[in-house]
Short mmCIF file of C-alpha atoms in Angstrom, two decimals:
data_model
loop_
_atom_site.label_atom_id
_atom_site.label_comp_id
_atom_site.label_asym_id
_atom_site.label_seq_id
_atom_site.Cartn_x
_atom_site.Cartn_y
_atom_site.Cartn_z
CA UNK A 96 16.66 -89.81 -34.44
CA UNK A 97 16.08 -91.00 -30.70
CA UNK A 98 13.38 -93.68 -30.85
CA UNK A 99 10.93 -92.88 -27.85
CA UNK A 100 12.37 -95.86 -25.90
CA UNK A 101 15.76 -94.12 -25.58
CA UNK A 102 13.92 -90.64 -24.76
CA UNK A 103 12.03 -92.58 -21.65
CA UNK A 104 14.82 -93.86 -20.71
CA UNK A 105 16.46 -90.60 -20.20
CA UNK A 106 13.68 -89.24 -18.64
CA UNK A 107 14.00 -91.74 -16.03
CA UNK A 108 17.87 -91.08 -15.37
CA UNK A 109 16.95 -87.39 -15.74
CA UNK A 110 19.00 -86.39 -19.06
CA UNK A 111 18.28 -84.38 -21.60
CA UNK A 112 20.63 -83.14 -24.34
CA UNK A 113 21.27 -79.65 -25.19
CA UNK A 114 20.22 -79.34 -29.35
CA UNK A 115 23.63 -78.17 -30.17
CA UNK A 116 25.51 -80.77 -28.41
CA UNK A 117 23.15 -83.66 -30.51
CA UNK A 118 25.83 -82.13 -33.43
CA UNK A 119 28.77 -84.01 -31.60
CA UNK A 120 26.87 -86.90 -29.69
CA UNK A 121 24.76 -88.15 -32.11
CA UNK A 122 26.54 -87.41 -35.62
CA UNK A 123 23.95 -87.53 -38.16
CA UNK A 124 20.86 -88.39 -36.64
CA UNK A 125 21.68 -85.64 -34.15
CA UNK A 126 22.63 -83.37 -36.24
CA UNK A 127 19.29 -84.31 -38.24
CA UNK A 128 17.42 -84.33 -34.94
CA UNK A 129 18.93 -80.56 -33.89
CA UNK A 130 18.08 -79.06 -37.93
CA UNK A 131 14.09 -80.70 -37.09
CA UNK A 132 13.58 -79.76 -33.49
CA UNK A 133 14.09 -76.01 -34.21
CA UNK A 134 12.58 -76.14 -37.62
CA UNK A 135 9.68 -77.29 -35.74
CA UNK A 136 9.59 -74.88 -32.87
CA UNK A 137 9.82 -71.94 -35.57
CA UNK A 138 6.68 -73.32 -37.25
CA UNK A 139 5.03 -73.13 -33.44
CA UNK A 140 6.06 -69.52 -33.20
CA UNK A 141 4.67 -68.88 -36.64
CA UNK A 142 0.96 -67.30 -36.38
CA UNK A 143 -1.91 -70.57 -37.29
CA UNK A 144 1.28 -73.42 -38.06
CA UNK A 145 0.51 -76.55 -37.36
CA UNK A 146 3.62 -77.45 -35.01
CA UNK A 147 4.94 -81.17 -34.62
CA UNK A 148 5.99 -80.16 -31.38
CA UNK A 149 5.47 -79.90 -27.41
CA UNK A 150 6.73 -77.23 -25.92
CA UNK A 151 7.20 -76.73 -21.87
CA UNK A 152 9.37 -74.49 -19.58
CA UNK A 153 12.21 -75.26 -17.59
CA UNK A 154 11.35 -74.04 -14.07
CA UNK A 155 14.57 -74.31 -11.80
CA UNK A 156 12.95 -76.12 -9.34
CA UNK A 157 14.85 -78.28 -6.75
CA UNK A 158 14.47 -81.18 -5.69
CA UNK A 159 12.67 -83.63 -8.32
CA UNK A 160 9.67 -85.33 -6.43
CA UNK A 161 7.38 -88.16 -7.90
CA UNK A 162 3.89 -88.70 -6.42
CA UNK A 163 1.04 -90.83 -7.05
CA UNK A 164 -0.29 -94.80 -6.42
CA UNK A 165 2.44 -97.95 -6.36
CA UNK A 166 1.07 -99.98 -9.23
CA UNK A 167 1.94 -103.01 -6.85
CA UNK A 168 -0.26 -102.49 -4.53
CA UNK A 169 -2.36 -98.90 -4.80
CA UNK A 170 -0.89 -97.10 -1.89
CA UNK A 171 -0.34 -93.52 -2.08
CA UNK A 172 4.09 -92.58 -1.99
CA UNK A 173 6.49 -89.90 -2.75
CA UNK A 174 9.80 -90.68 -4.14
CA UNK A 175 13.29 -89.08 -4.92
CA UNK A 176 14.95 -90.15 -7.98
CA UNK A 177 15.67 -93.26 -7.58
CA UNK A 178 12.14 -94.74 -7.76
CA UNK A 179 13.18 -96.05 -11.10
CA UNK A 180 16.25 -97.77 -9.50
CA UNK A 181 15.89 -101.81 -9.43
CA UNK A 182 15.15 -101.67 -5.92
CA UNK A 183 12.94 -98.68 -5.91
CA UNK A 184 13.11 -96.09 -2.53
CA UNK A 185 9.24 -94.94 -2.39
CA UNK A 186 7.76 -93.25 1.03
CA UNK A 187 4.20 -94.74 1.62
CA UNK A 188 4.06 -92.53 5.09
CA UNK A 189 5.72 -89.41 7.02
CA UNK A 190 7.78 -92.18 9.15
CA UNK A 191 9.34 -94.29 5.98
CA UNK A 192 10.85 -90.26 5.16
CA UNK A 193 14.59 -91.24 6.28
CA UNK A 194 15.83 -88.05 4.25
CA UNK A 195 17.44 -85.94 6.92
CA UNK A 196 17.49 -82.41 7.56
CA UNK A 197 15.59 -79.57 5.53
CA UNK A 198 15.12 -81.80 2.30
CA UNK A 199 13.51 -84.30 4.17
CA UNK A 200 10.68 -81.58 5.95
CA UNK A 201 10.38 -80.97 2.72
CA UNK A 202 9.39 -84.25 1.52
CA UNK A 203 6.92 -84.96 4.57
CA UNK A 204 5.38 -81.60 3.97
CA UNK A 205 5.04 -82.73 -0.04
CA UNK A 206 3.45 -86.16 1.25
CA UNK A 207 0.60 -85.00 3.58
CA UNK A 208 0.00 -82.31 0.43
CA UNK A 209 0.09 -84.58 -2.14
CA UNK A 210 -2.04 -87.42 -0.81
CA UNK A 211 -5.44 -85.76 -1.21
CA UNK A 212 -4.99 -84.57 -5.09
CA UNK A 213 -6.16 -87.83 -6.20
CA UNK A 214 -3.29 -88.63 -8.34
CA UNK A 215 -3.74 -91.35 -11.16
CA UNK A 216 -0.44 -93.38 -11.82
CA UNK A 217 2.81 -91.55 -11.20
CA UNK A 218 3.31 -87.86 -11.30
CA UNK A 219 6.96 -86.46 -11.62
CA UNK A 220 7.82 -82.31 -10.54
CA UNK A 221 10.05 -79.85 -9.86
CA UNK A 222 9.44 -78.21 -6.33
CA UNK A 223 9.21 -74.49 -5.97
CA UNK A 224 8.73 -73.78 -2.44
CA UNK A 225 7.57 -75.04 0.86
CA UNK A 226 7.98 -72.49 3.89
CA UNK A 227 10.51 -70.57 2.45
CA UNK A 228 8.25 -67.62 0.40
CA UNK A 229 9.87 -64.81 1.34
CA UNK A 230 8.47 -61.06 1.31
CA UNK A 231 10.84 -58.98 -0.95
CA UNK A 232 11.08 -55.03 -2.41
CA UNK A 233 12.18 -55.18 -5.76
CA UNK A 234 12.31 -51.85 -7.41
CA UNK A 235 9.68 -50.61 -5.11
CA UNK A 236 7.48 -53.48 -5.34
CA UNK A 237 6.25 -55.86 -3.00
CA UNK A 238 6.41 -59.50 -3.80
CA UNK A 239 6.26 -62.54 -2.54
CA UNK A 240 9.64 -64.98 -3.60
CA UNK A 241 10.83 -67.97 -4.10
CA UNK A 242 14.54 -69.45 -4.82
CA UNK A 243 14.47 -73.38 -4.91
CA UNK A 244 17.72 -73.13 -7.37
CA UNK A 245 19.36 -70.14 -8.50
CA UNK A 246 16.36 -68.05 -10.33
CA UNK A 247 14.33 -65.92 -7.76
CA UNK A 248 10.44 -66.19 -9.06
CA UNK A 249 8.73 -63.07 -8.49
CA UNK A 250 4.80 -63.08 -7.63
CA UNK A 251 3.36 -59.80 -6.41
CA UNK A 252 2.31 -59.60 -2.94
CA UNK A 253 -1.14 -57.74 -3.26
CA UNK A 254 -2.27 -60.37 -6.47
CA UNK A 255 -4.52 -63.38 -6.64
CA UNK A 256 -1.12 -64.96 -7.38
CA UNK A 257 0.18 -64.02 -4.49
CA UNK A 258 -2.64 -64.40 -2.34
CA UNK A 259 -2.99 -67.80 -3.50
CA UNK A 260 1.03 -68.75 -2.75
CA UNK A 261 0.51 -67.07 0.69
CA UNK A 262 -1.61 -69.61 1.66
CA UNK A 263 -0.10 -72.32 -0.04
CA UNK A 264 2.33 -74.70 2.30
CA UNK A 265 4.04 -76.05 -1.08
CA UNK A 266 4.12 -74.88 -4.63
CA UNK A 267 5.33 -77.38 -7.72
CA UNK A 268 5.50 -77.63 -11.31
CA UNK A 269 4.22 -80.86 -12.53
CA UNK A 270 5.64 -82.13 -16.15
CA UNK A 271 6.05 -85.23 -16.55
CA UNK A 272 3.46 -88.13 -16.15
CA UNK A 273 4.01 -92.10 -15.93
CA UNK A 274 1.92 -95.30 -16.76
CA UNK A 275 2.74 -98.77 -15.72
CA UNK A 276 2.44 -101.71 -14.38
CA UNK A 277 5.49 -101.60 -12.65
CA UNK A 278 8.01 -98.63 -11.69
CA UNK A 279 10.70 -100.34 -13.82
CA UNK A 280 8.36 -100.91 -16.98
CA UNK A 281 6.71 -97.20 -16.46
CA UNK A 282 6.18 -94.86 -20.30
CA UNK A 283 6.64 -91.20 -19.94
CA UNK A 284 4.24 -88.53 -21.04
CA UNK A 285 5.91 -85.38 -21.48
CA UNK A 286 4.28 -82.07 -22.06
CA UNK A 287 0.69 -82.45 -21.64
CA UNK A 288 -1.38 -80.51 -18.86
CA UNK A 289 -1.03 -82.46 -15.10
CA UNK A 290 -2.98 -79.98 -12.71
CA UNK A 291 -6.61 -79.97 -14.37
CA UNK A 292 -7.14 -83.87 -13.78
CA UNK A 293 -5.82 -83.14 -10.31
CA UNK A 294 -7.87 -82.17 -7.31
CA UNK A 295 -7.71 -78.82 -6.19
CA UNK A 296 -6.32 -77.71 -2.56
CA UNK A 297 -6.31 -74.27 -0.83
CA UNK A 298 -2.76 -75.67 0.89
CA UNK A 299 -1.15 -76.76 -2.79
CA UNK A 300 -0.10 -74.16 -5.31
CA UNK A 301 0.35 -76.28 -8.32
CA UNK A 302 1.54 -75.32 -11.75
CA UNK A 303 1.83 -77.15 -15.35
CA UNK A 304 5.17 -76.68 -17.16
CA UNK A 305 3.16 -76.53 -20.58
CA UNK A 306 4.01 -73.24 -22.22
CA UNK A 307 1.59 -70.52 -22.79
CA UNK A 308 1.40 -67.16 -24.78
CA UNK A 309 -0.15 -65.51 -21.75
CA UNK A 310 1.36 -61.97 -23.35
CA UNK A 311 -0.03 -62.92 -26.88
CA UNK A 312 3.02 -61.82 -28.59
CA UNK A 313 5.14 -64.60 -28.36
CA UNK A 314 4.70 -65.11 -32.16
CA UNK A 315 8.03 -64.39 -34.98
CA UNK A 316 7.35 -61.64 -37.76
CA UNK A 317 8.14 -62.10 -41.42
CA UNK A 318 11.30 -60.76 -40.83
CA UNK A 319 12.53 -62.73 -37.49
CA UNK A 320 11.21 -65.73 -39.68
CA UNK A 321 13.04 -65.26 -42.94
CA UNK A 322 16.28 -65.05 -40.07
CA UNK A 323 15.49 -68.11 -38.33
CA UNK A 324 15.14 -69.62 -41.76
CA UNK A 325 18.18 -68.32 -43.67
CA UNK A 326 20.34 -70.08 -40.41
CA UNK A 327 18.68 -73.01 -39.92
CA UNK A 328 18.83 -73.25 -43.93
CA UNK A 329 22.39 -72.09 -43.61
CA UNK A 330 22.53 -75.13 -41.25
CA UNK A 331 21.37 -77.95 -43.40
CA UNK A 332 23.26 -76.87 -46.54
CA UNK A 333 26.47 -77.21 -44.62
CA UNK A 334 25.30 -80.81 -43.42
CA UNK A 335 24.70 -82.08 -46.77
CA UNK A 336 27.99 -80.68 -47.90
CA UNK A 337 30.40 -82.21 -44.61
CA UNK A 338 28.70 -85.98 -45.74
CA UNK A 339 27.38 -88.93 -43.39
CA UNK A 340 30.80 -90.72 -42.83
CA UNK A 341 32.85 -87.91 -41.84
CA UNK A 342 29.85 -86.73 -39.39
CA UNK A 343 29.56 -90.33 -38.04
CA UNK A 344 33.43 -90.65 -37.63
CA UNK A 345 33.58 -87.78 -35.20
CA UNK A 346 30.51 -89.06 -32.88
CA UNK A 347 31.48 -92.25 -33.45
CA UNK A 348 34.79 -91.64 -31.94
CA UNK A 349 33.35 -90.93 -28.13
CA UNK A 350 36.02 -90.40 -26.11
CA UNK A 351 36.83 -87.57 -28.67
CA UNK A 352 33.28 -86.11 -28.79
CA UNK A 353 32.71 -86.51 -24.92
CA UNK A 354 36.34 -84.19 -24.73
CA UNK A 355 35.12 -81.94 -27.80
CA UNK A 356 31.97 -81.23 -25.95
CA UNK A 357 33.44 -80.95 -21.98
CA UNK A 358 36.29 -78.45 -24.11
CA UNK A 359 33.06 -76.26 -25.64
CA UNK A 360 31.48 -75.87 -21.88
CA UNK A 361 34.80 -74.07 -20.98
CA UNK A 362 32.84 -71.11 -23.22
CA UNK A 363 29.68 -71.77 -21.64
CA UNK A 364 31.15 -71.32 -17.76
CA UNK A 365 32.79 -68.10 -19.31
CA UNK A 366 29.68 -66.97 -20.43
CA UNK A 367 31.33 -66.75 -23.70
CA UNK A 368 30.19 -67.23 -27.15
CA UNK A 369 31.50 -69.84 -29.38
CA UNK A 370 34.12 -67.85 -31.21
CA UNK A 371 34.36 -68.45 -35.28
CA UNK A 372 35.49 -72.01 -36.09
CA UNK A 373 38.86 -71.39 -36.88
CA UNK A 374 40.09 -69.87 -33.57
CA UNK A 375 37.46 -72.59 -31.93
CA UNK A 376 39.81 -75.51 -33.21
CA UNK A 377 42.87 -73.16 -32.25
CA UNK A 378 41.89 -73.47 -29.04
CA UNK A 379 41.05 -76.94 -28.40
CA UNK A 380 44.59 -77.80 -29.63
CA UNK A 381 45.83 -75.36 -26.51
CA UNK A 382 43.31 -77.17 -24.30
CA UNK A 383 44.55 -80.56 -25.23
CA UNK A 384 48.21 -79.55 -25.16
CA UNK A 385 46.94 -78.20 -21.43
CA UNK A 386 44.92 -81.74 -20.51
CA UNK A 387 47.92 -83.40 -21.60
CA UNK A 388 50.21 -82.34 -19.38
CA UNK A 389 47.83 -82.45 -16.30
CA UNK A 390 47.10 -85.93 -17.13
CA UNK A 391 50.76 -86.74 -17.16
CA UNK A 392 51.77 -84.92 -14.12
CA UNK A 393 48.98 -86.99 -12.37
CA UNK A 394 50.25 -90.61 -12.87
CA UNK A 395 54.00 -91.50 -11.23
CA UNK A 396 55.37 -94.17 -13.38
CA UNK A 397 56.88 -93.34 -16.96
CA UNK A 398 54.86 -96.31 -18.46
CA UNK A 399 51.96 -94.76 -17.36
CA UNK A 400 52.86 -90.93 -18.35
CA UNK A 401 54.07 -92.81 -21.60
CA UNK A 402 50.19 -94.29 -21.99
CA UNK A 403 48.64 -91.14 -21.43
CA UNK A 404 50.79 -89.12 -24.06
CA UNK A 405 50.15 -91.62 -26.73
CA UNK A 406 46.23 -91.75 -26.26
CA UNK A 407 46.43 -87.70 -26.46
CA UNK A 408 48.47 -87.50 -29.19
CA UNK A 409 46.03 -90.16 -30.77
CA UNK A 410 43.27 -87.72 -30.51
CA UNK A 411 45.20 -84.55 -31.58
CA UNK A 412 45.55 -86.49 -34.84
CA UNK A 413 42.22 -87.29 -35.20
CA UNK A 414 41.36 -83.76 -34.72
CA UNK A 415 44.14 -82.77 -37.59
CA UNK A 416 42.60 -85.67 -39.54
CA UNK A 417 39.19 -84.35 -39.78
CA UNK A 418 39.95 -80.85 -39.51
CA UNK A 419 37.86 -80.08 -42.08
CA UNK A 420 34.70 -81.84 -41.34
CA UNK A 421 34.83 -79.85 -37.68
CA UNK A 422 35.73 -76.65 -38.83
CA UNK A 423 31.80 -77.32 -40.82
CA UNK A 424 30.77 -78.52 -37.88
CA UNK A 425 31.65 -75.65 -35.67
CA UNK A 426 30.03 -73.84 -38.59
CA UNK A 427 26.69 -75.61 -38.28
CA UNK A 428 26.49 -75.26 -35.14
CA UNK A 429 27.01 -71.52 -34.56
CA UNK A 430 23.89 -72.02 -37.18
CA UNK A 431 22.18 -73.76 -34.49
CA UNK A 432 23.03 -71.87 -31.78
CA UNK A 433 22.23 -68.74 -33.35
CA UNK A 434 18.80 -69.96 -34.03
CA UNK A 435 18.29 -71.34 -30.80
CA UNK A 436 18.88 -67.69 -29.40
CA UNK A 437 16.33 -66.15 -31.61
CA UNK A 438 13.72 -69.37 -30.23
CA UNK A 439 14.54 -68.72 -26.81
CA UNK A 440 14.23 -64.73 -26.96
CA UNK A 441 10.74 -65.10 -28.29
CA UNK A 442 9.68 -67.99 -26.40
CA UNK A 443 10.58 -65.73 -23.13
CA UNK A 444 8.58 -63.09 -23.71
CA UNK A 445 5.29 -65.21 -22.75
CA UNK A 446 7.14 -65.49 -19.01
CA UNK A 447 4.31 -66.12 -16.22
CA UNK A 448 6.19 -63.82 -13.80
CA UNK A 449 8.89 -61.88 -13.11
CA UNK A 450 12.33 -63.74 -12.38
CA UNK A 451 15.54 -62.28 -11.01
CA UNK A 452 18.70 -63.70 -9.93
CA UNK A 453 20.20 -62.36 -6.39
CA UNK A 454 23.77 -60.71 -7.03
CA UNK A 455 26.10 -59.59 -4.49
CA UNK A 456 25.08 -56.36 -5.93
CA UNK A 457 21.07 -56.85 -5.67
CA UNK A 458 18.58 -58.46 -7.77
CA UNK A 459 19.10 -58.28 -11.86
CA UNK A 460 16.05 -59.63 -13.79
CA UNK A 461 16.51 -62.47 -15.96
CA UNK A 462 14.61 -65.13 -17.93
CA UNK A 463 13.60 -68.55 -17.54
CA UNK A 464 15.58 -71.57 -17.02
CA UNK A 465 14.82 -72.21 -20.71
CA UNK A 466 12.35 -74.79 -22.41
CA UNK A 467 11.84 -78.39 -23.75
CA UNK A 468 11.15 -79.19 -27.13
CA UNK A 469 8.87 -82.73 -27.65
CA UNK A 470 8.48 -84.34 -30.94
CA UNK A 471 4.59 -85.10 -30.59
CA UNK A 472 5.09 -87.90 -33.67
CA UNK A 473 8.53 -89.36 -32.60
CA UNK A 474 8.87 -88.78 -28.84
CA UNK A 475 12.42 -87.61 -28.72
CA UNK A 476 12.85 -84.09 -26.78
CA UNK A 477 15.67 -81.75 -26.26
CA UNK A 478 16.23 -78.49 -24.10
CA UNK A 479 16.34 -75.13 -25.80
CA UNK A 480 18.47 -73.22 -22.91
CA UNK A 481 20.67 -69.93 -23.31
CA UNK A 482 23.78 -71.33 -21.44
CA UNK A 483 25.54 -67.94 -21.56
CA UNK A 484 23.24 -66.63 -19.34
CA UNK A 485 21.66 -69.31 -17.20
CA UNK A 486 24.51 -71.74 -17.64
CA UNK A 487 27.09 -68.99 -16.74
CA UNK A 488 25.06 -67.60 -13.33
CA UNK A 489 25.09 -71.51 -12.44
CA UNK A 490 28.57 -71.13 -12.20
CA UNK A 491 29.62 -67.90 -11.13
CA UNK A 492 29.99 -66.89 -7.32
CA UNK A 493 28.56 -63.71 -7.52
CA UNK A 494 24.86 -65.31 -8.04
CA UNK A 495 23.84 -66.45 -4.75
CA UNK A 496 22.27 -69.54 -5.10
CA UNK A 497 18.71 -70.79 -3.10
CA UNK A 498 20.59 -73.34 -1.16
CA UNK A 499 23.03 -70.63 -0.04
CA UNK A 500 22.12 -69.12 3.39
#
């Protein structure tokens, strides 16, 4: 299990996991940690359970933006990324903005926002919109839009939603919070409300990523329990059986898992399932037989083709060594992925507002981003997204994308 050091830190470099890649990555304390996480977000979605869990929504915002009061010496900045860098880049006024072009109107528009909230410590979001709310028919409606990334969000026009983002010169999701007396010693706080210790402003649309059963019927029946269950049961009976070493061995082995899990994305791009394990392993062995010989037509001398062959064939027989601890593994997690879908499916239906993605065809609704699961006792987190839907309109060029004029 992640210890909540190692989840900060990823905060900070802006990496989360996906729960069925933890399988692969982390061996048995990922595995462990994947098994837990949705256990634990099934008991949320279970009427009166006591969950051990956070749970917030992925908005597809763009860019990240940090706010708030330099511990060093209380001045009011907003930041990129790299405010957790050694040398930290913070803006303390419009003129320190040296980010050129739109992306950095949209950063002086965020600081003369931002500076009358009355933010305490460090604030970290995802921005939605600044002047680009557009005004959109969708299916004979009139709305009000926004595309930072590559979901359109939905608000309509003639709303109190609406009204209120009509007004607004920037809208952002705040979800993640940080405490410190430095920006290089700063501890997260993931998942608990931002925007009620916040001040309120007519010229600020401002959201929480905390998830909410607005709908009231984001809740599993008996029966879509006992399913959950039965996999994630399905899911720890085969983890027992596969046994610590052989688990370990594979993660352990990182240049394999890092090429195990960069082969399984290939099915994600698709928008493909996972297929059963067999025909999985099947093709990896054509993928590495394909990486092979790209890797050797890309060096010139024969030492070096000579180096690369060996190191492939060294991980082909790894693969045929432990063939039977991945073809459980690729078991397990179809388990886990199959669980996930039934989380995310139910966790959608509490969506704030309509979201579409904009095809070369028109608009097609979709769902969110997806969600982040917290461990409120252990601190670890990981993201609960359907990749063969979001993950596959990421990739394909028929989805036009916000940054895409």
């Amino acid at each position: 299990m992640l210890r909540f050091n190692d989840y900060l830190i990823e905060q900070k470099n802006t990496h989360m996991t996906h729960v069925e890649e933890l399988i692969f990555m982390k061996g048995v304390a990922g595995t462990r940690q994947a098994i837990e996480f949705l256990r634990d977000v099934r008991d949320a979605l279970v009427s009166n359970s006591k969950s051990k869990v956070n749970i917030t929504v992925k908005w597809d915002g763009a860019p990240a933006i940090f706010a708030g009061t330099d511990p060093s010496d209380g001045k009011f900045f907003v930041a990129k990324k790299g405010i957790f860098n050694k040398n930290p880049k913070v803006y303390k006024s419009e003129s320190e903005i040296d980010v050129g072009g739109e992306l950095g109107e949209k950063f002086k528009v965020a600081f003369r926002n931002f500076k009358d909230l009355g933010i305490k410590g460090v604030i970290q979001g995802d921005l939605m919109f600044t002047n680009d709310v557009k005004s959109e028919n969708i299916d004979g409606k009139a709305y009000l839009t926004f595309q930072p990334n590559t979901i359109v969000y939905a608000v309509e026009k003639d709303s109190d939603l609406g009204r209120m983002i009509n007004k607004a010169e920037i809208g952002i999701v705040w979800h993640t919070s940080y405490t410190g007396n430095s920006f290089e010693d700063m501890k997260a706080k993931f998942g608990t409300p931002i925007v009620p210790k916040l001040r309120k402003s007519s010229k600020v649309w401002m959201d929480d990523a905390t998830y909410r059963d607005v709908s009231g019927t984001a809740t599993f029946t008996e029966d879509e329990s006992k399913k959950v269950t039965k996999l994630l049961s399905n899911a720890g009976f085969k983890f027992k059986r596969i046994g610590a070493r052989l688990i370990n061995d594979i993660s352990n082995n990182e240049e394999f898992s890092k090429i195990f899990t960069t082969f399984n994305n290939t099915y994600v791009r698709a928008g493909t399932p996972f297929p059963l394990p067999r025909k999985h392993l099947k093709d990896f062995f054509k993928y590495m037989n394909t990486r092979k010989k790209k890797e050797v037509d890309k060096v010139k001398t024969q030492a070096a083709k000579t180096k690369v062959t060996a190191k492939n064939h060294a991980l082909q027989r790894f693969a045929v060594r432990n063939e039977g601890a991945l073809l459980n593994l690729l078991s397990l997690m179809n388990d886990v992925v199959d669980a996930k879908r039934m989380i995310i499916d139910k966790l959608n239906q509490a969506n704030r507002m309509p979201m579409f993605l904009r095809t070369v065809n028109g608009f097609k609704i979709t769902d969110q981003e997806g969600f982040v699961a917290i461990d409120k006792l252990k601190g670890g987190a990981v993201k609960l997204v359907n990749r063969l839907e979001f993950s596959k309109a990421n990739f394909s060029p028929d989805i036009i994308k916000g940054w895409q004029k």
